[in-house]
XYZ file of C-alpha atoms in Angstrom:
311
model
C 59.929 90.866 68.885
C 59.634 93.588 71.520
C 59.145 94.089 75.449
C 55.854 94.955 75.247
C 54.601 92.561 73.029
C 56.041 90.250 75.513
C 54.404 91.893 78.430
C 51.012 91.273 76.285
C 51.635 87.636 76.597
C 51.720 87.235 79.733
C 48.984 89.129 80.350
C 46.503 87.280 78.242
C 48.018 83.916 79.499
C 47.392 85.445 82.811
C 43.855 86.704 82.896
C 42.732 84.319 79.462
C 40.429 87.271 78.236
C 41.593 90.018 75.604
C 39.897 92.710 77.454
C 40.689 92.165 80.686
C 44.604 92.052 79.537
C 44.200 94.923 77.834
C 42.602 96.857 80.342
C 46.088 95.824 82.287
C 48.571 96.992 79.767
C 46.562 100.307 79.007
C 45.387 99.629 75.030
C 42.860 98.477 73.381
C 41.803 94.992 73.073
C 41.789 95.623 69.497
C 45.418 96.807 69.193
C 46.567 94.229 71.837
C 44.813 91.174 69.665
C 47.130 92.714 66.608
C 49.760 92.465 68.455
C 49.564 89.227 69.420
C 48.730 88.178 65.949
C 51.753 90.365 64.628
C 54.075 88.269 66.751
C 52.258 84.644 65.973
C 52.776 85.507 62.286
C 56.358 86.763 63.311
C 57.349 83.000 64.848
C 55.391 81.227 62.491
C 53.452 79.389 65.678
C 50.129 79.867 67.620
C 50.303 80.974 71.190
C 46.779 81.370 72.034
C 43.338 79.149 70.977
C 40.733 81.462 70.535
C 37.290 80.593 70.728
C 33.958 83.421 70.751
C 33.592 82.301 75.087
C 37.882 81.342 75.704
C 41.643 82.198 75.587
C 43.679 79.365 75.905
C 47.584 78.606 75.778
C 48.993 76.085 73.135
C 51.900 73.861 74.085
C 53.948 76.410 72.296
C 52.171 79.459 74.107
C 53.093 77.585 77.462
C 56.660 77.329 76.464
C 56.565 81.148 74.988
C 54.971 82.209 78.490
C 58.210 80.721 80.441
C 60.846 82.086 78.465
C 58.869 85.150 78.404
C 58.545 85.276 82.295
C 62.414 84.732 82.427
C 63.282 87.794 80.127
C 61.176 90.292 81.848
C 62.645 89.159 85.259
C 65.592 89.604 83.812
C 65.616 93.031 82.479
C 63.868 94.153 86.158
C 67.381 93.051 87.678
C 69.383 94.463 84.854
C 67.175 97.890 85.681
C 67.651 97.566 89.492
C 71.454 96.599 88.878
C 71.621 99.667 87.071
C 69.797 101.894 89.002
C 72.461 101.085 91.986
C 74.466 102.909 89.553
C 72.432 105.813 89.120
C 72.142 106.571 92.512
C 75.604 105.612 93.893
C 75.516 102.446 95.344
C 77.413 100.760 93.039
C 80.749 101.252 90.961
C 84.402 101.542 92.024
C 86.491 104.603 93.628
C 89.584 105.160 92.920
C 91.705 106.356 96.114
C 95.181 108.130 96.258
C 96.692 107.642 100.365
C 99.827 108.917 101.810
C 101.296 105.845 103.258
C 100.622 104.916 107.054
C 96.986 106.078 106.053
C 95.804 103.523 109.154
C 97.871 105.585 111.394
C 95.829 108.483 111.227
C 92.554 106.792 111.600
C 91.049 106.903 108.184
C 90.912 103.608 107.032
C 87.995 102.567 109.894
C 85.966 105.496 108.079
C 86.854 103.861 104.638
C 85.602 100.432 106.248
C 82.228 102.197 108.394
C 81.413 103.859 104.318
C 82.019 100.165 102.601
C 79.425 98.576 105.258
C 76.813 101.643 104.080
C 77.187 100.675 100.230
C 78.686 97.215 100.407
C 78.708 96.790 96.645
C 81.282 99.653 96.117
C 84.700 98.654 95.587
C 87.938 100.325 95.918
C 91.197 100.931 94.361
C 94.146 102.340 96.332
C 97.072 104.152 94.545
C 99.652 105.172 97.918
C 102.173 107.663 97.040
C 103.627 110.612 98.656
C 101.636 113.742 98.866
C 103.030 115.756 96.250
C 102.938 113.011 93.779
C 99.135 112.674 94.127
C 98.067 115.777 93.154
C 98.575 115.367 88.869
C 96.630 112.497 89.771
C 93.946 114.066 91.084
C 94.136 116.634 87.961
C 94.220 114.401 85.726
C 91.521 111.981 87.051
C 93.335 108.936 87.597
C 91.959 108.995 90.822
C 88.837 110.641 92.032
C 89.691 111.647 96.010
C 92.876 111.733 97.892
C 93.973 112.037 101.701
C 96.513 114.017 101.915
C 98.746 115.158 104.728
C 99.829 118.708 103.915
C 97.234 120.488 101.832
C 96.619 123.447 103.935
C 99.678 124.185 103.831
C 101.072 123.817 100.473
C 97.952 124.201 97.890
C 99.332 123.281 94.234
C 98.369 126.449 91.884
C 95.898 126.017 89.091
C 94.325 122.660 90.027
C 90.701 123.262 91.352
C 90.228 121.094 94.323
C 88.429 121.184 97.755
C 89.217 119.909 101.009
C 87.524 118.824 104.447
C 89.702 118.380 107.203
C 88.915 115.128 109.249
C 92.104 114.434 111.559
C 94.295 116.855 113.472
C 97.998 115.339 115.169
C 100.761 116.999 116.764
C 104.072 116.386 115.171
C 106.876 115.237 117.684
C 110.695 114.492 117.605
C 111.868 110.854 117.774
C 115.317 110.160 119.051
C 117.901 107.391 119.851
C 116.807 106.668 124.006
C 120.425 107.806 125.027
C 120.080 110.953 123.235
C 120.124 114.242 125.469
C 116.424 115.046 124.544
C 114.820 111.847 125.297
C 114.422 112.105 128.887
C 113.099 115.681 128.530
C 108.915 115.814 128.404
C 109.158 118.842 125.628
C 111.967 120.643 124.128
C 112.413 124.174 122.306
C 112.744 122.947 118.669
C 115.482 125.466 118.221
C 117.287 123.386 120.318
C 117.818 121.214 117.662
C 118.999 123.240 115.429
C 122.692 121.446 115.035
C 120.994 117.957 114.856
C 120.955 115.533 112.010
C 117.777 114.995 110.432
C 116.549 111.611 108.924
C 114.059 113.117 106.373
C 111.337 111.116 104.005
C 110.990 111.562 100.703
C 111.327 115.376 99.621
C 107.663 114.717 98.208
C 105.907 114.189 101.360
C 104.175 115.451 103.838
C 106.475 114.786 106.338
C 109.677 116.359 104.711
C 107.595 119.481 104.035
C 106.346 119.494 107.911
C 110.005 119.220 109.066
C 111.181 122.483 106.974
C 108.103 124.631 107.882
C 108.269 123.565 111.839
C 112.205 124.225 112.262
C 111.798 127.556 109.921
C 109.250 128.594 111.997
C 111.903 128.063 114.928
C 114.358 130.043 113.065
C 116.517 127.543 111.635
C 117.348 125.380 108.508
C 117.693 121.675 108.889
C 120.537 119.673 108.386
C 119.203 116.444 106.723
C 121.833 113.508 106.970
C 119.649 110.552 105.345
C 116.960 110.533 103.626
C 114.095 107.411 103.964
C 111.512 106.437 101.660
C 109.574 104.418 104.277
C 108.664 105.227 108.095
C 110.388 102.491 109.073
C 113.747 102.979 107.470
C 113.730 106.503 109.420
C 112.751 105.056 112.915
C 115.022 102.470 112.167
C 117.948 105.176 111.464
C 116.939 106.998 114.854
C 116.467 104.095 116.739
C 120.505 103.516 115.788
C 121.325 107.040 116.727
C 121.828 108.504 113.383
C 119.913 110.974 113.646
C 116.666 112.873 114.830
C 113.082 113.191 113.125
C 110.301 114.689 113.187
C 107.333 112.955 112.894
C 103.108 112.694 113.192
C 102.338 111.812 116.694
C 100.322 108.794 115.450
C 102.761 107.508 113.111
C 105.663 107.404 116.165
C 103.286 106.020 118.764
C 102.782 103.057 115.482
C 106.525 102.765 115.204
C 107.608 102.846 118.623
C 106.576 98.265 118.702
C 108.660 97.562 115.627
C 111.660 99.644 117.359
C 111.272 98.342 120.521
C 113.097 100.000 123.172
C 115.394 102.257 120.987
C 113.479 105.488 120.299
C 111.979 107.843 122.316
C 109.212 110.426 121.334
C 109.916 113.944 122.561
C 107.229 117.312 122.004
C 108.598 119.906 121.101
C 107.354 124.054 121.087
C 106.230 126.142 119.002
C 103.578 124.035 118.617
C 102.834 122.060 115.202
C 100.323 120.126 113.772
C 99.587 117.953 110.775
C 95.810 117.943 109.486
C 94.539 114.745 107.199
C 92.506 116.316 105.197
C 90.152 114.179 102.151
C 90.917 115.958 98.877
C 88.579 116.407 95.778
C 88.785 117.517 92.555
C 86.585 120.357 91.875
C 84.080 119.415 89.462
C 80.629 120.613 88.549
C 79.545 117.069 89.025
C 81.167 114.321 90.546
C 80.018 110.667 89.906
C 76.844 109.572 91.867
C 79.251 106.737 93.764
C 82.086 109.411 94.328
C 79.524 112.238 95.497
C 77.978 109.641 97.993
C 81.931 108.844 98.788
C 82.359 112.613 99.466
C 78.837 113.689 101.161
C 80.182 110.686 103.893
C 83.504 111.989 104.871
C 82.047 115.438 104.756
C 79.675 114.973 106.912
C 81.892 113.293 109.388
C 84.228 116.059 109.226
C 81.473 118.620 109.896
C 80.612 116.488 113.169
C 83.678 114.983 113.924
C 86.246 118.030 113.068
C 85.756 121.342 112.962
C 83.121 123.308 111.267
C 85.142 124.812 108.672
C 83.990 125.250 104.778
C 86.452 123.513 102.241
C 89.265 125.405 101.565
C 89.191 125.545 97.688
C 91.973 126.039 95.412
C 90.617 128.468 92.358
């Protein structure tokens, strides 16, 4: 039994005249009356009573012509299911994130791009920066937002970036430290202070060294703190001084209450979220539709920069 001899069913059961089916499924009456017959003989029952002036169902022709009816339904929805595929609007995406992704802004985008194709799905692997980039070579996940890629590109992975968000960094400190009634300090000022650092393989750690070399000085790391709140947690108990996203210490400053305050500091520095991709010749349909999104918004929202590629 196949499709089309299916299809040739329900056309004759339709208009009940060979020729007029025929002229509906493009072949001959001929051919289409052999088919029929091929498929009678195939079943071993009679789906059509054929008289020189008439085409009419049997009771087994009427019960052929709904199960019929139901399969061809059928494989239009498994075609249109699979067309969403095709084209991108359906599948899963897997996502590396530095943590405190909401901090920076990102996940409303993720949320506004889920609303566009509401039947794709996503999968979220959070590590620290550093860590995320095998992944991306190795395709365990298929974009990342990363937090320092400007600045430190890995060698001989082939990925592109788009810049979407742009923060100052800042100093937290205890509130009865010296700096924290001061609007902006010299960040060579700090130079004998006690840093609470995150993990060595994030963005933040590598943002500290390259702000206070760029000052002149090494710094002195006392603790170090897997989690943003373990560090604001440190400073809030005068431990120690960090340095920080703007965004992240404006999100910590509730959960410390009182105890920190967040202090600018000059020269200048900034940390860019940028969306990461591995550089393929062709990306998925769902993860290029994933991409053309946040590229777009970063060519509107950002600045109009090309992606900086990693050869």
């Amino acid at each position: 039994m196949e499709i089309y001899q299916l299809k040739y069913i329900l056309a004759v059961a339709k208009h009940q005249n060979f020729s007029r089916a025929a002229e509906e499924v493009c072949v001959t009456p001929s051919s289409l009356s052999q088919q029929i017959k091929k498929l009678e003989d195939e079943l071993g029952v009679v789906l059509f009573g054929r008289t020189t002036r008439s085409v009419h169902l049997t009771p087994a022709g009427t019960e052929f012509v709904e199960h019929a009816k139901k399969i061809i339904s059928d494989i239009a929805d498994i075609n249109m299911a699979m067309q969403q595929y095709v084209v991108g609007e359906s599948g899963q995406i897997s996502i590396g994130n530095v943590p405190a992704l909401g901090a920076f802004g990102i996940t409303p985008l993720i949320a506004a791009f889920q609303k566009t194709y509401p039947k794709i799905s996503f999968e979220f692997h959070e590590a620290e920066c550093f860590d995320l980039y095998p992944l991306l070579s190795s395709g365990k996940i298929d974009v990342a937002f990363l937090t320092a890629y400007h600045k430190y590109k890995p060698e001989k992975i082939p990925l592109e970036s788009y810049p979407l968000i742009q923060d100052e960094l800042v100093i937290i400190t205890n509130t009865s430290h010296p700096f924290a009634s001061r609007e902006i300090i010299d960040l060579h000022e700090a130079s004998e202070e006690t840093f609470i650092c995150l993990s060595k393989s994030s963005g933040a750690f590598a943002d500290t060294l390259d702000a206070c070399k760029l000052s002149g000085f090494e710094p002195k790391f006392g603790y170090d703190a897997h989690y943003v709140d373990t560090c604001v947690g440190l400073v809030a108990e005068g431990m120690g001084i960090a340095i920080l996203s703007s965004r992240i210490a404006q999100k910590a400053m509730p959960s410390a209450g009182k105890g920190i305050a967040i202090v600018r500091f000059k020269p200048k520095a900034t940390r860019t979220v940028s969306v990461v991709f591995p550089k393929k010749k062709k990306l998925s349909p769902v993860v290029s539709n994933f991409k053309n999104f946040f590229v777009h918004w970063s060519q509107e929202n950002y600045l109009h920069n090309p992606p900086c590629e990693q050869q």
